[in-house]
PDB file of N, CA and C in Angstrom:
ATOM      1  N   UNK E 283     -10.962   5.702  -1.339  1.00 92.00           N
ATOM      2  CA  UNK E 283     -11.764   5.906  -0.158  1.00 92.00           C
ATOM      3  C   UNK E 283     -10.983   5.531   1.102  1.00 92.00           C
ATOM      4  N   UNK E 284     -10.376   4.335   1.100  1.00 95.00           N
ATOM      5  CA  UNK E 284      -9.633   3.878   2.272  1.00 95.00           C
ATOM      6  C   UNK E 284      -8.384   4.717   2.522  1.00 95.00           C
ATOM      7  N   UNK E 285      -7.735   5.147   1.469  1.00 94.00           N
ATOM      8  CA  UNK E 285      -6.557   6.003   1.641  1.00 94.00           C
ATOM      9  C   UNK E 285      -6.965   7.337   2.254  1.00 94.00           C
ATOM     10  N   UNK E 286      -8.122   7.850   1.854  1.00 95.00           N
ATOM     11  CA  UNK E 286      -8.643   9.079   2.451  1.00 95.00           C
ATOM     12  C   UNK E 286      -8.966   8.893   3.924  1.00 95.00           C
ATOM     13  N   UNK E 287      -9.546   7.728   4.251  1.00 95.00           N
ATOM     14  CA  UNK E 287      -9.811   7.425   5.664  1.00 95.00           C
ATOM     15  C   UNK E 287      -8.514   7.392   6.463  1.00 95.00           C
ATOM     16  N   UNK E 288      -7.485   6.770   5.912  1.00 96.00           N
ATOM     17  CA  UNK E 288      -6.206   6.681   6.599  1.00 96.00           C
ATOM     18  C   UNK E 288      -5.635   8.072   6.868  1.00 96.00           C
ATOM     19  N   UNK E 289      -5.705   8.944   5.885  1.00 96.00           N
ATOM     20  CA  UNK E 289      -5.200  10.308   6.066  1.00 96.00           C
ATOM     21  C   UNK E 289      -6.002  11.035   7.152  1.00 96.00           C
ATOM     22  N   UNK E 290      -7.292  10.791   7.213  1.00 96.00           N
ATOM     23  CA  UNK E 290      -8.118  11.384   8.259  1.00 96.00           C
ATOM     24  C   UNK E 290      -7.742  10.832   9.624  1.00 96.00           C
ATOM     25  N   UNK E 291      -7.537   9.512   9.719  1.00 96.00           N
ATOM     26  CA  UNK E 291      -7.152   8.881  10.985  1.00 96.00           C
ATOM     27  C   UNK E 291      -5.871   9.506  11.542  1.00 96.00           C
ATOM     28  N   UNK E 292      -4.946   9.838  10.655  1.00 96.00           N
ATOM     29  CA  UNK E 292      -3.670  10.420  11.086  1.00 96.00           C
ATOM     30  C   UNK E 292      -3.858  11.792  11.724  1.00 96.00           C
ATOM     31  N   UNK E 293      -4.946  12.459  11.409  1.00 96.00           N
ATOM     32  CA  UNK E 293      -5.191  13.798  11.942  1.00 96.00           C
ATOM     33  C   UNK E 293      -6.048  13.797  13.209  1.00 96.00           C
ATOM     34  N   UNK E 294      -6.560  12.639  13.583  1.00 95.00           N
ATOM     35  CA  UNK E 294      -7.434  12.538  14.761  1.00 95.00           C
ATOM     36  C   UNK E 294      -6.609  12.026  15.940  1.00 95.00           C
ATOM     37  N   UNK E 295      -6.472  12.811  17.008  1.00 93.00           N
ATOM     38  CA  UNK E 295      -5.613  12.417  18.130  1.00 93.00           C
ATOM     39  C   UNK E 295      -6.057  11.150  18.858  1.00 93.00           C
ATOM     40  N   UNK E 296      -7.327  10.800  18.791  1.00 94.00           N
ATOM     41  CA  UNK E 296      -7.804   9.617  19.515  1.00 94.00           C
ATOM     42  C   UNK E 296      -7.640   8.318  18.728  1.00 94.00           C
ATOM     43  N   UNK E 297      -7.163   8.392  17.491  1.00 96.00           N
ATOM     44  CA  UNK E 297      -6.943   7.180  16.692  1.00 96.00           C
ATOM     45  C   UNK E 297      -5.503   6.730  16.872  1.00 96.00           C
ATOM     46  N   UNK E 298      -5.340   5.482  17.325  1.00 94.00           N
ATOM     47  CA  UNK E 298      -4.009   4.948  17.609  1.00 94.00           C
ATOM     48  C   UNK E 298      -3.517   3.977  16.551  1.00 94.00           C
ATOM     49  N   UNK E 299      -4.427   3.375  15.779  1.00 95.00           N
ATOM     50  CA  UNK E 299      -4.001   2.365  14.813  1.00 95.00           C
ATOM     51  C   UNK E 299      -5.078   2.052  13.798  1.00 95.00           C
ATOM     52  N   UNK E 300      -4.848   0.959  13.068  1.00 96.00           N
ATOM     53  CA  UNK E 300      -5.766   0.561  11.997  1.00 96.00           C
ATOM     54  C   UNK E 300      -5.879  -0.957  11.938  1.00 96.00           C
ATOM     55  N   UNK E 301      -6.993  -1.415  11.409  1.00 96.00           N
ATOM     56  CA  UNK E 301      -7.234  -2.834  11.169  1.00 96.00           C
ATOM     57  C   UNK E 301      -7.825  -2.997   9.780  1.00 96.00           C
ATOM     58  N   UNK E 302      -7.519  -4.133   9.166  1.00 96.00           N
ATOM     59  CA  UNK E 302      -8.040  -4.478   7.839  1.00 96.00           C
ATOM     60  C   UNK E 302      -9.426  -5.072   8.023  1.00 96.00           C
ATOM     61  N   UNK E 303     -10.417  -4.525   7.364  1.00 95.00           N
ATOM     62  CA  UNK E 303     -11.785  -5.031   7.416  1.00 95.00           C
ATOM     63  C   UNK E 303     -12.024  -5.884   6.177  1.00 95.00           C
ATOM     64  N   UNK E 304     -12.228  -7.182   6.384  1.00 94.00           N
ATOM     65  CA  UNK E 304     -12.392  -8.114   5.275  1.00 94.00           C
ATOM     66  C   UNK E 304     -13.820  -8.061   4.755  1.00 94.00           C
ATOM     67  N   UNK E 305     -13.955  -7.956   3.447  1.00 92.00           N
ATOM     68  CA  UNK E 305     -15.264  -7.992   2.803  1.00 92.00           C
ATOM     69  C   UNK E 305     -15.752  -9.434   2.729  1.00 92.00           C
ATOM     70  N   UNK E 306     -17.042  -9.605   2.531  1.00 90.00           N
ATOM     71  CA  UNK E 306     -17.558 -10.965   2.357  1.00 90.00           C
ATOM     72  C   UNK E 306     -16.953 -11.562   1.089  1.00 90.00           C
ATOM     73  N   UNK E 307     -16.715 -12.842   1.119  1.00 90.00           N
ATOM     74  CA  UNK E 307     -16.087 -13.568  -0.003  1.00 90.00           C
ATOM     75  C   UNK E 307     -14.709 -13.006  -0.349  1.00 90.00           C
ATOM     76  N   UNK E 308     -13.965 -12.615   0.664  1.00 93.00           N
ATOM     77  CA  UNK E 308     -12.626 -12.053   0.447  1.00 93.00           C
ATOM     78  C   UNK E 308     -11.664 -13.129  -0.037  1.00 93.00           C
ATOM     79  N   UNK E 309     -10.668 -12.716  -0.790  1.00 93.00           N
ATOM     80  CA  UNK E 309      -9.642 -13.637  -1.257  1.00 93.00           C
ATOM     81  C   UNK E 309      -8.690 -13.980  -0.108  1.00 93.00           C
ATOM     82  N   UNK E 310      -7.889 -14.985  -0.305  1.00 92.00           N
ATOM     83  CA  UNK E 310      -6.983 -15.428   0.766  1.00 92.00           C
ATOM     84  C   UNK E 310      -5.926 -14.373   1.102  1.00 92.00           C
ATOM     85  N   UNK E 311      -5.585 -13.534   0.157  1.00 92.00           N
ATOM     86  CA  UNK E 311      -4.584 -12.503   0.408  1.00 92.00           C
ATOM     87  C   UNK E 311      -5.147 -11.419   1.328  1.00 92.00           C
ATOM     88  N   UNK E 312      -6.404 -11.065   1.121  1.00 93.00           N
ATOM     89  CA  UNK E 312      -7.039 -10.077   1.996  1.00 93.00           C
ATOM     90  C   UNK E 312      -7.255 -10.660   3.392  1.00 93.00           C
ATOM     91  N   UNK E 313      -7.580 -11.944   3.462  1.00 94.00           N
ATOM     92  CA  UNK E 313      -7.732 -12.594   4.760  1.00 94.00           C
ATOM     93  C   UNK E 313      -6.393 -12.580   5.496  1.00 94.00           C
ATOM     94  N   UNK E 314      -5.306 -12.818   4.767  1.00 92.00           N
ATOM     95  CA  UNK E 314      -3.973 -12.768   5.378  1.00 92.00           C
ATOM     96  C   UNK E 314      -3.674 -11.363   5.909  1.00 92.00           C
ATOM     97  N   UNK E 315      -4.014 -10.339   5.146  1.00 92.00           N
ATOM     98  CA  UNK E 315      -3.795  -8.962   5.599  1.00 92.00           C
ATOM     99  C   UNK E 315      -4.620  -8.677   6.844  1.00 92.00           C
ATOM    100  N   UNK E 316      -5.841  -9.174   6.863  1.00 93.00           N
ATOM    101  CA  UNK E 316      -6.706  -8.988   8.031  1.00 93.00           C
ATOM    102  C   UNK E 316      -6.145  -9.694   9.258  1.00 93.00           C
ATOM    103  N   UNK E 317      -5.613 -10.887   9.075  1.00 92.00           N
ATOM    104  CA  UNK E 317      -5.061 -11.647  10.194  1.00 92.00           C
ATOM    105  C   UNK E 317      -3.881 -10.933  10.847  1.00 92.00           C
ATOM    106  N   UNK E 318      -3.156 -10.130  10.081  1.00 89.00           N
ATOM    107  CA  UNK E 318      -2.009  -9.392  10.628  1.00 89.00           C
ATOM    108  C   UNK E 318      -2.441  -8.389  11.692  1.00 89.00           C
ATOM    109  N   UNK E 319      -3.654  -7.887  11.588  1.00 88.00           N
ATOM    110  CA  UNK E 319      -4.089  -6.855  12.534  1.00 88.00           C
ATOM    111  C   UNK E 319      -5.222  -7.332  13.440  1.00 88.00           C
ATOM    112  N   UNK E 320      -5.532  -8.612  13.399  1.00 87.00           N
ATOM    113  CA  UNK E 320      -6.657  -9.121  14.180  1.00 87.00           C
ATOM    114  C   UNK E 320      -6.392  -9.055  15.680  1.00 87.00           C
ATOM    115  N   UNK E 321      -5.232  -9.509  16.129  1.00 83.00           N
ATOM    116  CA  UNK E 321      -4.938  -9.507  17.560  1.00 83.00           C
ATOM    117  C   UNK E 321      -4.322  -8.190  18.013  1.00 83.00           C
ATOM    118  N   UNK E 322      -3.433  -7.630  17.209  1.00 87.00           N
ATOM    119  CA  UNK E 322      -2.805  -6.337  17.531  1.00 87.00           C
ATOM    120  C   UNK E 322      -2.958  -5.411  16.338  1.00 87.00           C
ATOM    121  N   UNK E 323      -3.504  -4.256  16.589  1.00 91.00           N
ATOM    122  CA  UNK E 323      -3.688  -3.284  15.517  1.00 91.00           C
ATOM    123  C   UNK E 323      -2.345  -2.819  14.977  1.00 91.00           C
ATOM    124  N   UNK E 324      -2.326  -2.474  13.725  1.00 94.00           N
ATOM    125  CA  UNK E 324      -1.133  -1.889  13.112  1.00 94.00           C
ATOM    126  C   UNK E 324      -1.101  -0.395  13.441  1.00 94.00           C
ATOM    127  N   UNK E 325       0.097   0.143  13.556  1.00 95.00           N
ATOM    128  CA  UNK E 325       0.193   1.595  13.708  1.00 95.00           C
ATOM    129  C   UNK E 325      -0.216   2.230  12.377  1.00 95.00           C
ATOM    130  N   UNK E 326      -0.530   3.502  12.394  1.00 96.00           N
ATOM    131  CA  UNK E 326      -1.030   4.163  11.188  1.00 96.00           C
ATOM    132  C   UNK E 326       0.002   4.223  10.072  1.00 96.00           C
ATOM    133  N   UNK E 327       1.285   4.156  10.403  1.00 95.00           N
ATOM    134  CA  UNK E 327       2.331   4.207   9.386  1.00 95.00           C
ATOM    135  C   UNK E 327       2.868   2.832   9.015  1.00 95.00           C
ATOM    136  N   UNK E 328       2.431   1.785   9.687  1.00 95.00           N
ATOM    137  CA  UNK E 328       2.926   0.434   9.449  1.00 95.00           C
ATOM    138  C   UNK E 328       2.136  -0.222   8.306  1.00 95.00           C
ATOM    139  N   UNK E 329       2.837  -0.759   7.295  1.00 95.00           N
ATOM    140  CA  UNK E 329       2.121  -1.368   6.168  1.00 95.00           C
ATOM    141  C   UNK E 329       1.633  -2.783   6.467  1.00 95.00           C
ATOM    142  N   UNK E 330       0.633  -3.192   5.721  1.00 94.00           N
ATOM    143  CA  UNK E 330       0.217  -4.585   5.689  1.00 94.00           C
ATOM    144  C   UNK E 330       1.102  -5.252   4.640  1.00 94.00           C
ATOM    145  N   UNK E 331       1.714  -6.390   4.968  1.00 92.00           N
ATOM    146  CA  UNK E 331       2.641  -7.059   4.057  1.00 92.00           C
ATOM    147  C   UNK E 331       2.066  -8.425   3.697  1.00 92.00           C
ATOM    148  N   UNK E 332       1.884  -8.666   2.390  1.00 91.00           N
ATOM    149  CA  UNK E 332       1.272  -9.903   1.920  1.00 91.00           C
ATOM    150  C   UNK E 332       2.098 -10.470   0.778  1.00 91.00           C
ATOM    151  N   UNK E 333       2.332 -11.785   0.817  1.00 90.00           N
ATOM    152  CA  UNK E 333       2.993 -12.481  -0.286  1.00 90.00           C
ATOM    153  C   UNK E 333       1.918 -12.981  -1.245  1.00 90.00           C
ATOM    154  N   UNK E 334       1.977 -12.536  -2.500  1.00 87.00           N
ATOM    155  CA  UNK E 334       0.973 -12.875  -3.503  1.00 87.00           C
ATOM    156  C   UNK E 334       1.606 -13.717  -4.596  1.00 87.00           C
ATOM    157  N   UNK E 335       0.884 -14.733  -5.024  1.00 81.00           N
ATOM    158  CA  UNK E 335       1.312 -15.566  -6.141  1.00 81.00           C
ATOM    159  C   UNK E 335       1.570 -16.993  -5.739  1.00 81.00           C
ATOM    160  N   UNK E 336       1.452 -17.888  -6.711  1.00 80.00           N
ATOM    161  CA  UNK E 336       1.690 -19.317  -6.462  1.00 80.00           C
ATOM    162  C   UNK E 336       3.065 -19.731  -6.980  1.00 80.00           C
ATOM    163  N   UNK E 337       3.342 -19.418  -8.217  1.00 80.00           N
ATOM    164  CA  UNK E 337       4.624 -19.809  -8.810  1.00 80.00           C
ATOM    165  C   UNK E 337       5.684 -18.762  -8.523  1.00 80.00           C
ATOM    166  N   UNK E 338       5.396 -17.537  -8.882  1.00 81.00           N
ATOM    167  CA  UNK E 338       6.324 -16.436  -8.633  1.00 81.00           C
ATOM    168  C   UNK E 338       5.727 -15.576  -7.525  1.00 81.00           C
ATOM    169  N   UNK E 339       6.283 -15.695  -6.345  1.00 84.00           N
ATOM    170  CA  UNK E 339       5.751 -14.976  -5.193  1.00 84.00           C
ATOM    171  C   UNK E 339       6.265 -13.546  -5.198  1.00 84.00           C
ATOM    172  N   UNK E 340       5.369 -12.641  -4.960  1.00 90.00           N
ATOM    173  CA  UNK E 340       5.691 -11.219  -4.939  1.00 90.00           C
ATOM    174  C   UNK E 340       5.204 -10.644  -3.621  1.00 90.00           C
ATOM    175  N   UNK E 341       6.087  -9.993  -2.904  1.00 91.00           N
ATOM    176  CA  UNK E 341       5.722  -9.367  -1.626  1.00 91.00           C
ATOM    177  C   UNK E 341       5.148  -7.983  -1.906  1.00 91.00           C
ATOM    178  N   UNK E 342       3.946  -7.752  -1.370  1.00 92.00           N
ATOM    179  CA  UNK E 342       3.250  -6.488  -1.576  1.00 92.00           C
ATOM    180  C   UNK E 342       3.057  -5.809  -0.233  1.00 92.00           C
ATOM    181  N   UNK E 343       3.354  -4.520  -0.161  1.00 94.00           N
ATOM    182  CA  UNK E 343       3.139  -3.728   1.044  1.00 94.00           C
ATOM    183  C   UNK E 343       2.147  -2.623   0.701  1.00 94.00           C
ATOM    184  N   UNK E 344       1.051  -2.575   1.464  1.00 95.00           N
ATOM    185  CA  UNK E 344       0.053  -1.527   1.261  1.00 95.00           C
ATOM    186  C   UNK E 344      -0.299  -0.909   2.610  1.00 95.00           C
ATOM    187  N   UNK E 345      -0.608   0.359   2.603  1.00 95.00           N
ATOM    188  CA  UNK E 345      -0.999   1.052   3.823  1.00 95.00           C
ATOM    189  C   UNK E 345      -2.484   0.842   4.122  1.00 95.00           C
ATOM    190  N   UNK E 346      -3.267   0.616   3.069  1.00 95.00           N
ATOM    191  CA  UNK E 346      -4.717   0.449   3.198  1.00 95.00           C
ATOM    192  C   UNK E 346      -5.233  -0.288   1.977  1.00 95.00           C
ATOM    193  N   UNK E 347      -6.412  -0.917   2.076  1.00 95.00           N
ATOM    194  CA  UNK E 347      -7.016  -1.532   0.890  1.00 95.00           C
ATOM    195  C   UNK E 347      -7.231  -0.469  -0.170  1.00 95.00           C
ATOM    196  N   UNK E 348      -7.281  -0.831  -1.426  1.00 94.00           N
ATOM    197  CA  UNK E 348      -7.405  -2.160  -1.999  1.00 94.00           C
ATOM    198  C   UNK E 348      -6.051  -2.834  -2.191  1.00 94.00           C
ATOM    199  N   UNK E 349      -6.090  -4.144  -2.091  1.00 92.00           N
ATOM    200  CA  UNK E 349      -4.893  -4.945  -2.312  1.00 92.00           C
ATOM    201  C   UNK E 349      -4.797  -5.373  -3.769  1.00 92.00           C
ATOM    202  N   UNK E 350      -5.922  -5.443  -4.447  1.00 90.00           N
ATOM    203  CA  UNK E 350      -5.991  -5.918  -5.839  1.00 90.00           C
ATOM    204  C   UNK E 350      -7.208  -5.287  -6.511  1.00 90.00           C
ATOM    205  N   UNK E 351      -7.330  -5.385  -7.827  1.00 91.00           N
ATOM    206  CA  UNK E 351      -8.521  -4.852  -8.505  1.00 91.00           C
ATOM    207  C   UNK E 351      -9.792  -5.505  -7.958  1.00 91.00           C
ATOM    208  N   UNK E 352     -10.854  -4.744  -7.890  1.00 92.00           N
ATOM    209  CA  UNK E 352     -12.163  -5.185  -7.397  1.00 92.00           C
ATOM    210  C   UNK E 352     -12.155  -5.590  -5.928  1.00 92.00           C
ATOM    211  N   UNK E 353     -11.163  -5.184  -5.182  1.00 93.00           N
ATOM    212  CA  UNK E 353     -11.101  -5.451  -3.740  1.00 93.00           C
ATOM    213  C   UNK E 353     -12.177  -4.609  -3.062  1.00 93.00           C
ATOM    214  N   UNK E 354     -12.958  -5.239  -2.181  1.00 94.00           N
ATOM    215  CA  UNK E 354     -14.031  -4.529  -1.495  1.00 94.00           C
ATOM    216  C   UNK E 354     -13.752  -4.383  -0.001  1.00 94.00           C
ATOM    217  N   UNK E 355     -12.536  -4.650   0.413  1.00 96.00           N
ATOM    218  CA  UNK E 355     -12.173  -4.568   1.830  1.00 96.00           C
ATOM    219  C   UNK E 355     -12.111  -3.112   2.280  1.00 96.00           C
ATOM    220  N   UNK E 356     -12.106  -2.935   3.580  1.00 96.00           N
ATOM    221  CA  UNK E 356     -12.079  -1.591   4.143  1.00 96.00           C
ATOM    222  C   UNK E 356     -11.030  -1.461   5.230  1.00 96.00           C
ATOM    223  N   UNK E 357     -11.017  -0.312   5.851  1.00 95.00           N
ATOM    224  CA  UNK E 357     -10.057  -0.004   6.893  1.00 95.00           C
ATOM    225  C   UNK E 357     -10.827   0.476   8.123  1.00 95.00           C
ATOM    226  N   UNK E 358     -10.471  -0.047   9.281  1.00 95.00           N
ATOM    227  CA  UNK E 358     -11.091   0.357  10.538  1.00 95.00           C
ATOM    228  C   UNK E 358     -10.096   1.123  11.388  1.00 95.00           C
ATOM    229  N   UNK E 359     -10.572   2.137  12.066  1.00 95.00           N
ATOM    230  CA  UNK E 359      -9.706   2.859  12.997  1.00 95.00           C
ATOM    231  C   UNK E 359      -9.737   2.162  14.348  1.00 95.00           C
ATOM    232  N   UNK E 360      -8.626   2.240  15.059  1.00 94.00           N
ATOM    233  CA  UNK E 360      -8.532   1.704  16.419  1.00 94.00           C
ATOM    234  C   UNK E 360      -8.296   2.894  17.328  1.00 94.00           C
ATOM    235  N   UNK E 361      -9.202   3.064  18.270  1.00 92.00           N
ATOM    236  CA  UNK E 361      -9.126   4.230  19.152  1.00 92.00           C
ATOM    237  C   UNK E 361      -8.139   4.029  20.286  1.00 92.00           C
ATOM    238  N   UNK E 362      -7.520   5.108  20.659  1.00 85.00           N
ATOM    239  CA  UNK E 362      -6.610   5.158  21.797  1.00 85.00           C
ATOM    240  C   UNK E 362      -7.457   5.274  23.055  1.00 85.00           C
ATOM    241  N   UNK E 363      -7.022   4.618  24.118  1.00 78.00           N
ATOM    242  CA  UNK E 363      -7.720   4.724  25.402  1.00 78.00           C
ATOM    243  C   UNK E 363      -7.573   6.157  25.908  1.00 78.00           C
ATOM    244  N   UNK E 364      -8.659   6.771  26.252  1.00 67.00           N
ATOM    245  CA  UNK E 364      -8.649   8.148  26.739  1.00 67.00           C
ATOM    246  C   UNK E 364      -9.137   8.143  28.178  1.00 67.00           C
ATOM    247  N   UNK E 365      -8.346   8.730  29.062  1.00 66.00           N
ATOM    248  CA  UNK E 365      -8.752   8.794  30.468  1.00 66.00           C
ATOM    249  C   UNK E 365      -9.663  10.004  30.712  1.00 66.00           C
ATOM    250  N   UNK E 366     -10.441   9.915  31.753  1.00 63.00           N
ATOM    251  CA  UNK E 366     -11.368  10.994  32.090  1.00 63.00           C
ATOM    252  C   UNK E 366     -10.742  12.061  32.979  1.00 63.00           C
ATOM    253  N   UNK E 367      -9.436  11.996  33.171  1.00 59.00           N
ATOM    254  CA  UNK E 367      -8.749  12.953  34.050  1.00 59.00           C
ATOM    255  C   UNK E 367      -8.815  14.361  33.552  1.00 59.00           C
TER     256      UNK E 367
END
């Protein structure tokens, strides 16, 4: 679903970026992904990068949720400012 949204966002001229929408009771990895886009939106081609694991850390790059099985997070579009000219 989120990957389909991302592909749609890429085709809409007024969409400038994306943000990670955290589901309720989200895991710390999803919260970390959300924090990456909280102040500045990611561009549509820029991945969310999260380090997962306690003992053996693995860097994961995803364009959109899900980050893990049963992930309920979503993706938000960020609109480009459009002038009335």
